[in-house]
XYZ file of N, CA, C and O in Angstrom:
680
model
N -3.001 -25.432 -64.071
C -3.524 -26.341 -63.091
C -2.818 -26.166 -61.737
O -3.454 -26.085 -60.686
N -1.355 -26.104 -61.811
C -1.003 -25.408 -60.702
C -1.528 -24.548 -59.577
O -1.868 -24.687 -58.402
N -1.402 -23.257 -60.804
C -1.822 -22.280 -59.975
C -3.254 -22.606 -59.249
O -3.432 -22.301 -58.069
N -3.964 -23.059 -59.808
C -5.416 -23.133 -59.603
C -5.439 -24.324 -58.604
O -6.457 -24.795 -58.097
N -4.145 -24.745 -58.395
C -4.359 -25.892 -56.761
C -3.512 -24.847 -55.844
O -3.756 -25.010 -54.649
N -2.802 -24.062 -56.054
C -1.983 -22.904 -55.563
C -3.360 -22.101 -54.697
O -3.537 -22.078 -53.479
N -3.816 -21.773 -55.269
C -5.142 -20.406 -55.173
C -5.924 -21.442 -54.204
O -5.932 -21.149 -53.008
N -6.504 -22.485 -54.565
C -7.469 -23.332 -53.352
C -6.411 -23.955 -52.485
O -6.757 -25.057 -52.059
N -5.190 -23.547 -52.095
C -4.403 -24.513 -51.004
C -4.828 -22.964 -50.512
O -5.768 -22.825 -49.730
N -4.242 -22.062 -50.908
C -4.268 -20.797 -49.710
C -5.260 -20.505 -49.482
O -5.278 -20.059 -48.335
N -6.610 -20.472 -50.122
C -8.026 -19.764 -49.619
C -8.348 -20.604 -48.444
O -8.879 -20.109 -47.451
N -7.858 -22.629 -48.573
C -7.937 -23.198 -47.431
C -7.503 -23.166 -46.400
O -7.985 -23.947 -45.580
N -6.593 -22.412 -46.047
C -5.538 -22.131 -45.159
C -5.842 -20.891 -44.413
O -5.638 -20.745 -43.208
N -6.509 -19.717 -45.475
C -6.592 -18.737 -44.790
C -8.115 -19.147 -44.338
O -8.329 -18.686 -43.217
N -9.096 -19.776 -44.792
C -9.942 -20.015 -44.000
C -10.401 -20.567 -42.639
O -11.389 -20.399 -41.924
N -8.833 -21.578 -42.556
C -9.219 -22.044 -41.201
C -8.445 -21.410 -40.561
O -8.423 -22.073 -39.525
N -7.652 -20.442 -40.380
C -7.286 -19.608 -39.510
C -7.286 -17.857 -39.530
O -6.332 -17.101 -39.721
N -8.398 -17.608 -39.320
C -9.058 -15.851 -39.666
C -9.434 -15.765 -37.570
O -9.613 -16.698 -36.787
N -9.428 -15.108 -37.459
C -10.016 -14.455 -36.357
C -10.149 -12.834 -35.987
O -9.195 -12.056 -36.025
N -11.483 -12.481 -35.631
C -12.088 -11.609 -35.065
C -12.370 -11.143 -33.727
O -12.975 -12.026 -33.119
N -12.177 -10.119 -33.026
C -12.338 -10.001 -31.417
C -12.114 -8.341 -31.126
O -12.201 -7.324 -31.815
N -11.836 -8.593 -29.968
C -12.073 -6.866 -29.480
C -10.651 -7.044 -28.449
O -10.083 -8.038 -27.999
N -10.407 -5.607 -28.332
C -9.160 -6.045 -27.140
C -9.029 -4.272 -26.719
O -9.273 -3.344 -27.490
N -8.607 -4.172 -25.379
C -8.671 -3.443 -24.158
C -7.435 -2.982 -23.622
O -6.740 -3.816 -23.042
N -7.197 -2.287 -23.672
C -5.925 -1.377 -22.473
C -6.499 0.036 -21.992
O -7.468 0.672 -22.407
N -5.597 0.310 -21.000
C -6.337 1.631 -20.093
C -7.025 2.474 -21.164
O -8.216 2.761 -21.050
N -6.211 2.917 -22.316
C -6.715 4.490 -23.039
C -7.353 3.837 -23.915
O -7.801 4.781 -24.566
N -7.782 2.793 -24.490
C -7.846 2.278 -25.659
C -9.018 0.899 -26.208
O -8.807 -0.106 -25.530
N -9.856 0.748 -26.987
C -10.379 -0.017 -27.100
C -10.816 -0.243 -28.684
O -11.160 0.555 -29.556
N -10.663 -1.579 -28.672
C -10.136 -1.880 -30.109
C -10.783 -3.287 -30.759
O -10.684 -4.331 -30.114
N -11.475 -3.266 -32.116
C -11.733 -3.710 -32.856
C -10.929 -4.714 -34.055
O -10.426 -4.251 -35.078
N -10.932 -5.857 -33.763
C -9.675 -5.936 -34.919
C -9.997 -7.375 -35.383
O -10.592 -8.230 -34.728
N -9.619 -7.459 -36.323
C -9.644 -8.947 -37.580
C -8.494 -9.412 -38.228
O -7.747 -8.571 -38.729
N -8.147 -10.915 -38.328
C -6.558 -11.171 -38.569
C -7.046 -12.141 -39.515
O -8.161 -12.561 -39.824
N -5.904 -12.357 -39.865
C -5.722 -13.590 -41.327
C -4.612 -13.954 -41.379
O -3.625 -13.228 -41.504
N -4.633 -15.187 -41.286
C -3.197 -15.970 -41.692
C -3.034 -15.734 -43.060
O -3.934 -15.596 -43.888
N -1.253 -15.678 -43.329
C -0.882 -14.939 -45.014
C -0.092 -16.334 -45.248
O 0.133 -16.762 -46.380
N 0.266 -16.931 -44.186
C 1.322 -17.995 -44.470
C 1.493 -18.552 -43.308
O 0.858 -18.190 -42.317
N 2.668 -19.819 -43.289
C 2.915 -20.812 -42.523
C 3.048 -20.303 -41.226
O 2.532 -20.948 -40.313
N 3.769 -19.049 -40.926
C 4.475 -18.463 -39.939
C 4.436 -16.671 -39.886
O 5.383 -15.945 -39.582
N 3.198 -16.292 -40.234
C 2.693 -15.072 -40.565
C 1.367 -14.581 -40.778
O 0.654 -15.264 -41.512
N 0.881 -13.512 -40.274
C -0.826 -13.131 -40.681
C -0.567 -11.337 -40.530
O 0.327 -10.618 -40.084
N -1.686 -11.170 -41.073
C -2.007 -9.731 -40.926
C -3.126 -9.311 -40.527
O -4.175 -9.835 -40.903
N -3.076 -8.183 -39.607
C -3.848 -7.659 -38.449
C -4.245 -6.811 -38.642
O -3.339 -5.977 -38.644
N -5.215 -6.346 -38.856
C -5.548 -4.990 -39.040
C -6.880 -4.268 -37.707
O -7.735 -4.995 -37.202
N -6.767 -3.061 -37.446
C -7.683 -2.510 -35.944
C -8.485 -1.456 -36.380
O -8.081 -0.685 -37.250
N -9.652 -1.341 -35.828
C -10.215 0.124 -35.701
C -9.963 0.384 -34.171
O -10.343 -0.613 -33.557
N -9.531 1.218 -33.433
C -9.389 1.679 -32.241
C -9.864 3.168 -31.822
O -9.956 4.244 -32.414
N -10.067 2.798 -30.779
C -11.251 3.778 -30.118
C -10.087 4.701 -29.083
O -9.766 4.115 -28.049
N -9.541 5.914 -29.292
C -8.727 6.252 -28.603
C -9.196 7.356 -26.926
O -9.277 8.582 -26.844
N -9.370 6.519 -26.056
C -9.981 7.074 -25.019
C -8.902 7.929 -23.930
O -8.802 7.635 -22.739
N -8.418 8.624 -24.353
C -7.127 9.622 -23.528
C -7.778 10.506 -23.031
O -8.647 10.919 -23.800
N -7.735 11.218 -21.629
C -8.402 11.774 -21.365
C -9.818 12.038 -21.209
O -10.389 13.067 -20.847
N -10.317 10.799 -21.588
C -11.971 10.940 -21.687
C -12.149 9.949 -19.879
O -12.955 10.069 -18.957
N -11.335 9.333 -20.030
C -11.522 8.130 -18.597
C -11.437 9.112 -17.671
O -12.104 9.092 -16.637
N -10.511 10.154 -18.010
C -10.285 10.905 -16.407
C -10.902 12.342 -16.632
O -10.453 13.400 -16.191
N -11.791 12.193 -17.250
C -13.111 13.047 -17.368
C -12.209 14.518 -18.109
O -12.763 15.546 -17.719
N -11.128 14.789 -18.947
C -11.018 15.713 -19.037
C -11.555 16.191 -20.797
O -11.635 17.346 -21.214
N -11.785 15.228 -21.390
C -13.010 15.556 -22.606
C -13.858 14.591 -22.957
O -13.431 13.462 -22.714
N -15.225 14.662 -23.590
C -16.221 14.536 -23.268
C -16.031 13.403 -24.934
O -16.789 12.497 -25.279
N -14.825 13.880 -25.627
C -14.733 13.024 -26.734
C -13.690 12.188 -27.116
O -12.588 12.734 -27.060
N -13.700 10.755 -27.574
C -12.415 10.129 -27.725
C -12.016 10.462 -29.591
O -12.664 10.901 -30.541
N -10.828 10.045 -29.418
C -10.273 10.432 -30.957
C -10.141 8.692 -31.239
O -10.110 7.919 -30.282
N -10.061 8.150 -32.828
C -10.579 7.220 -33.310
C -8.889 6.859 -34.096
O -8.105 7.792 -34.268
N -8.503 5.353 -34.526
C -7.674 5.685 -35.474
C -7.779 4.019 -36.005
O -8.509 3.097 -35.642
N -6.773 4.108 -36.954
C -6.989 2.556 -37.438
C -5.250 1.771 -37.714
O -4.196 2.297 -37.356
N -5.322 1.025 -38.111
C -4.010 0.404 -37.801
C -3.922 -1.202 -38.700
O -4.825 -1.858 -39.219
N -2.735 -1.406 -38.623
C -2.353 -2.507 -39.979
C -1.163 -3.249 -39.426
O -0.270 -2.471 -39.091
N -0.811 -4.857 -39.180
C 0.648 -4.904 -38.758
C 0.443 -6.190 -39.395
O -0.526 -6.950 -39.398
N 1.677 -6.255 -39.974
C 2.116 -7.834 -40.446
C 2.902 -8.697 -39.272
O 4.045 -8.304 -39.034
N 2.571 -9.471 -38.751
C 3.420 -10.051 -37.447
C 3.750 -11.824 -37.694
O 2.994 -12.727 -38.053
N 4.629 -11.825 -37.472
C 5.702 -12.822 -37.346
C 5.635 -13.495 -36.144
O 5.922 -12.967 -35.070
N 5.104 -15.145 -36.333
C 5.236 -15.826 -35.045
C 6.573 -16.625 -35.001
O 6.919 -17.358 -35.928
N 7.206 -16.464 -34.016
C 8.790 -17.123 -33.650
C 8.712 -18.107 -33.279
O 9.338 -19.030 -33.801
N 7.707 -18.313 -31.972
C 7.438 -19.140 -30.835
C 6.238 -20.078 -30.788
O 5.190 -19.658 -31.279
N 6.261 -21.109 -30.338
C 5.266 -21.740 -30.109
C 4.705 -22.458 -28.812
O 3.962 -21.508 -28.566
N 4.489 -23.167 -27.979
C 4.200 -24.302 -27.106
C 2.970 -24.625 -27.197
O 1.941 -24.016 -26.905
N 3.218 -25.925 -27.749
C 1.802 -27.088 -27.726
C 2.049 -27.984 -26.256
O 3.076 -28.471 -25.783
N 0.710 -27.966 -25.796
C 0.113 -28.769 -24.849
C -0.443 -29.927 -25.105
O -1.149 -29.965 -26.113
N -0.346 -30.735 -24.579
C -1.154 -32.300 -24.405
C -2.779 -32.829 -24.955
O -3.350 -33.752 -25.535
N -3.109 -30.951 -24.027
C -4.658 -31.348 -24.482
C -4.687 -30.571 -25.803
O -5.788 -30.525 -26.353
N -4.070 -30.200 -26.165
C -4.085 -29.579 -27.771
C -4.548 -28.019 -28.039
O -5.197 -27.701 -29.036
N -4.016 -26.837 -26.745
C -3.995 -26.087 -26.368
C -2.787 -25.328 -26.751
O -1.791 -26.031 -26.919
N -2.648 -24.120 -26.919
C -1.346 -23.828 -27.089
C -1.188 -22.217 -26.878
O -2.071 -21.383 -26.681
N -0.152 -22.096 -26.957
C 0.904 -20.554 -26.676
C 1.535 -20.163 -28.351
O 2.101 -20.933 -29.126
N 1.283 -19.055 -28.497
C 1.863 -18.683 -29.744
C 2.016 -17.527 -29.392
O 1.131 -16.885 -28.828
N 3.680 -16.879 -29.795
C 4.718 -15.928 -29.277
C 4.891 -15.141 -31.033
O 5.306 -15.811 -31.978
N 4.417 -13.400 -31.198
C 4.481 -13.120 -31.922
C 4.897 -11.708 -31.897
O 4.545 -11.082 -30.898
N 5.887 -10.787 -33.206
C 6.011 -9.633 -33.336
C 5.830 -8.916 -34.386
O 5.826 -9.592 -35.415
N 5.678 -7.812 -34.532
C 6.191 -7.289 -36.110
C 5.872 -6.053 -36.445
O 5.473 -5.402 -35.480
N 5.900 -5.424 -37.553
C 5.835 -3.885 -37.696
C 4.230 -3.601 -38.284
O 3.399 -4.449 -38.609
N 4.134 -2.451 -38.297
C 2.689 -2.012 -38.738
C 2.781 -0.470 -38.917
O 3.776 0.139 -38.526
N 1.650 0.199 -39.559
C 1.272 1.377 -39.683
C 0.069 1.942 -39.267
O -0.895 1.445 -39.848
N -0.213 2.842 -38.432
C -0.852 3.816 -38.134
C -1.623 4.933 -38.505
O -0.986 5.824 -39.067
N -2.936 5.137 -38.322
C -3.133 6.748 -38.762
C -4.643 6.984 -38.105
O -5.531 6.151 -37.920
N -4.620 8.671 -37.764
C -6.539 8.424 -36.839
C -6.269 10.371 -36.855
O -5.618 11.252 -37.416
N -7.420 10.115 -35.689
C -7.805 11.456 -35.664
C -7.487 11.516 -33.908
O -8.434 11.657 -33.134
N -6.580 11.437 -33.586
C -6.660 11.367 -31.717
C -5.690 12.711 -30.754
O -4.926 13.526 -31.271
N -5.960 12.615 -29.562
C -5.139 13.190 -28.779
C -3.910 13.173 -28.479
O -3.299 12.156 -28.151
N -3.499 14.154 -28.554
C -1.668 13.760 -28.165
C -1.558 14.314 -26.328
O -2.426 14.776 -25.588
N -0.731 14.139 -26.194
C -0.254 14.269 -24.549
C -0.523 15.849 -24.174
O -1.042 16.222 -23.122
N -0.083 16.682 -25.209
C -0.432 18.015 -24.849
C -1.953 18.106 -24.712
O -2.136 19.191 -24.161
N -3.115 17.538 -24.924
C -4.305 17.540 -24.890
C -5.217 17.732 -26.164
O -6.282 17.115 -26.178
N -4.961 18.361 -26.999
C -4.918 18.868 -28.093
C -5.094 17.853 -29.189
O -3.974 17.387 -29.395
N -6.158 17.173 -30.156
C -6.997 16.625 -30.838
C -6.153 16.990 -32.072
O -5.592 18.086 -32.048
N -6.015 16.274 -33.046
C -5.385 16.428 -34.189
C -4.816 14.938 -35.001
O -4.756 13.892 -34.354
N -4.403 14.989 -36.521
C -3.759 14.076 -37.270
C -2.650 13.162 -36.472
O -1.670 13.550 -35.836
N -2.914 12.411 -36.605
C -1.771 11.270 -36.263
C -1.583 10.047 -37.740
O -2.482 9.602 -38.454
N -0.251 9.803 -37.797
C 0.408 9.057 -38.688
C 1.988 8.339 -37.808
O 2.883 8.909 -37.185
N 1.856 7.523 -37.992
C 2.797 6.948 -37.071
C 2.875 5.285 -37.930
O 2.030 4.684 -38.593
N 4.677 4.849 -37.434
C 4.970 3.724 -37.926
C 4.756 2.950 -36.452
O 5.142 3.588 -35.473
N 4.125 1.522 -36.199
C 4.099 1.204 -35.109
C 4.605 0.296 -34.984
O 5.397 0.156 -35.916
N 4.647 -1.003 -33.899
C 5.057 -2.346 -33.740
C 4.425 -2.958 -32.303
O 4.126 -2.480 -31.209
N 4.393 -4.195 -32.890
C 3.666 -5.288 -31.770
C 4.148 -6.487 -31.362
O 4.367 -7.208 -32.335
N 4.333 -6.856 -30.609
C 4.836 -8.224 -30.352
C 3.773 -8.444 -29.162
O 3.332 -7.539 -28.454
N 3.482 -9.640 -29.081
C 2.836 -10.166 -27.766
C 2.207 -11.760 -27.979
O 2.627 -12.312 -28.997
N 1.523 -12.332 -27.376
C 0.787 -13.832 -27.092
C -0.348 -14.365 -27.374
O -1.107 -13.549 -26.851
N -0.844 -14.965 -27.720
C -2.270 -15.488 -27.888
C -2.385 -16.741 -27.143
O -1.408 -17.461 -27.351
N -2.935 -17.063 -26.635
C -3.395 -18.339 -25.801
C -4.983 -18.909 -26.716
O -6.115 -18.427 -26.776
N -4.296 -20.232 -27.367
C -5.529 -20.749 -28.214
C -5.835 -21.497 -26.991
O -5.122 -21.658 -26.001
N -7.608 -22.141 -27.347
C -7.976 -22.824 -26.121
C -8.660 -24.083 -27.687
O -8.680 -23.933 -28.909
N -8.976 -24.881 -27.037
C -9.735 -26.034 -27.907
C -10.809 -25.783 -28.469
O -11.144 -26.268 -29.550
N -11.749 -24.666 -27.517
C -12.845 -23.812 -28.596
C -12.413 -23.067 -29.282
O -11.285 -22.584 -29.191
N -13.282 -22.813 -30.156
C -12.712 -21.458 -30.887
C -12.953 -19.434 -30.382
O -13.653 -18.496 -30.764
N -11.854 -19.685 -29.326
C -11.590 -18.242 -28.884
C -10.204 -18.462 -28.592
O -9.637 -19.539 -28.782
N -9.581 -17.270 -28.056
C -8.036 -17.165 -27.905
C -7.906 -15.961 -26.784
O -8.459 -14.866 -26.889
N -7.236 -16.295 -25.913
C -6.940 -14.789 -25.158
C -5.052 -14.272 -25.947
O -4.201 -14.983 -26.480
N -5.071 -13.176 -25.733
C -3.560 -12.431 -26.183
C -3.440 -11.234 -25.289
O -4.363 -10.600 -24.777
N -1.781 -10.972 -25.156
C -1.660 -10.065 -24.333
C -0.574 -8.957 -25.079
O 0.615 -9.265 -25.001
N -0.904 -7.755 -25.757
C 0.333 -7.381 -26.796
C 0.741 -6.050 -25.766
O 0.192 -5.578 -24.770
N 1.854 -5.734 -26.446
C 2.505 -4.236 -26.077
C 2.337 -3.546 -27.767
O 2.360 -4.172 -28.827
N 2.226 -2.585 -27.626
C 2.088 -1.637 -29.682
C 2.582 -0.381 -29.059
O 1.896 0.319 -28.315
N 3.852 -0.126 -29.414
C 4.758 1.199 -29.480
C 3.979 1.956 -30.834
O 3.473 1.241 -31.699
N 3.939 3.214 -30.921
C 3.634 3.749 -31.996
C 4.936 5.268 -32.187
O 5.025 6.034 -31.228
N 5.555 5.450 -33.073
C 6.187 6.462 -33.429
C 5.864 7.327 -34.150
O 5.002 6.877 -34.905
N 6.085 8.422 -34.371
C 5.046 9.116 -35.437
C 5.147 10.656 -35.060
O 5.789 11.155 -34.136
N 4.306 11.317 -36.062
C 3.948 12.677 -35.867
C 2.142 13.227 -35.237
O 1.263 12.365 -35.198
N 2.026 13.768 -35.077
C 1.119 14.850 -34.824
C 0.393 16.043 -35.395
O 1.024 17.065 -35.127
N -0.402 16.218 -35.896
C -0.702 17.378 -36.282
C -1.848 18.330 -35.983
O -3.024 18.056 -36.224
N -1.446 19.412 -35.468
C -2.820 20.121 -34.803
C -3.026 21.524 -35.623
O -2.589 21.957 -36.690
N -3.876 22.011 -34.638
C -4.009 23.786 -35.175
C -3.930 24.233 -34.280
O -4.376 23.727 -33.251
N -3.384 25.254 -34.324
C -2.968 26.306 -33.152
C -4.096 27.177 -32.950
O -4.766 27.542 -33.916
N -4.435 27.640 -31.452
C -5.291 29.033 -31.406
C -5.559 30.360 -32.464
O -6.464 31.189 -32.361
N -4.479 30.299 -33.520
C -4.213 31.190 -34.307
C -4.544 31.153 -35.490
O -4.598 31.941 -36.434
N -4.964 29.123 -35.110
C -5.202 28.867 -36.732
C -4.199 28.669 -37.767
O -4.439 28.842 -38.961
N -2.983 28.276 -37.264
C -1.855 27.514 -38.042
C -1.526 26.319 -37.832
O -1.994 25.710 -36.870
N -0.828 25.864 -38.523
C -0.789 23.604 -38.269
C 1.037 23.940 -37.537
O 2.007 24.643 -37.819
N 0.609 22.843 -36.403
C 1.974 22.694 -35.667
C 2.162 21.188 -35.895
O 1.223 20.396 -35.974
N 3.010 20.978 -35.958
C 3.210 19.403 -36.183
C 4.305 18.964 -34.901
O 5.234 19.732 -34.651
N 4.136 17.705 -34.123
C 4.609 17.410 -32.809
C 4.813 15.712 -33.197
O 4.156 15.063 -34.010
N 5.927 15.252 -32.345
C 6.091 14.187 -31.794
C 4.652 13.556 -30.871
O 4.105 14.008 -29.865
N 4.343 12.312 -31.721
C 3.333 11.462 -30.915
C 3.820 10.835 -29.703
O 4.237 9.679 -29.766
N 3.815 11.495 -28.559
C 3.865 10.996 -27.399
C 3.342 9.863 -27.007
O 3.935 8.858 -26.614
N 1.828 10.109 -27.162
C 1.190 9.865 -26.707
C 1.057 7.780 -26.986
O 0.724 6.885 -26.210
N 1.505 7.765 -28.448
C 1.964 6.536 -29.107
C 2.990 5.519 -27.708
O 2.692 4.504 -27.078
N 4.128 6.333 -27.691
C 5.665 5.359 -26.675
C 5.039 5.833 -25.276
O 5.767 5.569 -24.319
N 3.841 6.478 -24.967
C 3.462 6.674 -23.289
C 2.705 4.996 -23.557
O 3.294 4.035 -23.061
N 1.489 4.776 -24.303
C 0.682 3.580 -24.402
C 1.207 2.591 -24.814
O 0.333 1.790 -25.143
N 2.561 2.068 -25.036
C 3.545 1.068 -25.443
C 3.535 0.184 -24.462
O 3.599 -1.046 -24.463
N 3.387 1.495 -23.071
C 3.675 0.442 -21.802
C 2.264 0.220 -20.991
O 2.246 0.086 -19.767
N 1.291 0.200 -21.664
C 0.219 -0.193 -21.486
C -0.186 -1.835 -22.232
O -0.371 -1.909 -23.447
N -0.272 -2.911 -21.449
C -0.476 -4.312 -22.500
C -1.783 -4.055 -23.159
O -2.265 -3.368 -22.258
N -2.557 -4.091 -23.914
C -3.904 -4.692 -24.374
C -4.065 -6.078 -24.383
O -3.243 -6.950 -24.667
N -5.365 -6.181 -23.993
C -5.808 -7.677 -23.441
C -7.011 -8.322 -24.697
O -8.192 -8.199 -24.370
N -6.818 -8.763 -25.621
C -7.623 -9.265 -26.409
C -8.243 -10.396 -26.221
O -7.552 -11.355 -25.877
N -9.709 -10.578 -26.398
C -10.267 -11.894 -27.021
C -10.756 -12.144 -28.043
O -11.761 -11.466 -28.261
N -10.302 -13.348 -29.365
C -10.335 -13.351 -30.150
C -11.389 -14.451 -29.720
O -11.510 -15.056 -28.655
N -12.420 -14.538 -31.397
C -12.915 -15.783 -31.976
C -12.411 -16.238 -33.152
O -12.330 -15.469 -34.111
N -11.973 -17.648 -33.245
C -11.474 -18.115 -34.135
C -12.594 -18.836 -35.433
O -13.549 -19.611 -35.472
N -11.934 -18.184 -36.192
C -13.008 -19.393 -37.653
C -12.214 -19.344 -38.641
O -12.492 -19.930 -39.687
């Protein structure tokens, strides 16, 4: 009996706090859906659209990848009108098919991390503003037709790029 008030406290919990939205930085555009796991925790997961070099016209194709982070809220500020600030970070994992800095299209796997803001409003949407470092490797083919494997640059260049999300909340 427990468990079975255990199992309907959390399905209630994660139901009223799930959100869905899209979110934006220079190279990047992104798909993503969250779920609260607990009191002071949710998990995030992205499809992202990796646009490097396609903005400044130098290929005609973006590379794609997807992404996972468990994040930790520290912070809070509640407002009057029942508005609020929520201050969050945490680690995640990486993996796609995208460009690295040398230009060059190939495997990416990378450990990443996020910290950044959400601004709830009284409707159900939210603006957020994150930074996502990504570390990782690279993997291409050479002109020759052999696999070179490289440092993801291209990951700690877009760290210092914010993404600007809007979420809907349900």
């Amino acid at each position: 009996m427990i468990l079975l008030a255990a199992m309907f406290s959390f399905a209630r919990t994660a139901a009223q706090d799930r959100s869905a939205g899209a979110g934006f930085a220079w190279n990047e555009f992104t798909a993503s859906f969250q779920i609260r796991m607990n009191d002071d925790g949710f998990l995030r997961t992205s499809l992202n659209l990796d646009m490097t070099d396609v903005i400044s016209g130098k290929s005609l194709y973006p590379g794609f990848s997807a992404d996972a982070a468990y994040l930790f809220e520290f912070a809070e500020k509640r407002f009057r009108n029942g508005e609020y600030f929520t201050f969050f970070a945490g680690p995640g994992i990486c993996a796609g098919y995208v460009r690295n800095v040398s230009g060059d299209f190939g495997i990416m796997g990378a450990l990443s991390g996020c910290i950044g803001f959400d601004y709830v409003f009284n409707v159900p949407f939210s603006l957020g503003l994150t930074l996502e470092p990504a570390i990782g490797v690279h993997l291409r083919r050479t002109a020759f037709g052999l696999t070179k494997m490289d440092f993801y640059k291209t990951g700690l260049i877009s760290s210092l790029m914010p993404h600007l999300f809007i979420k809907y909340r349900f």
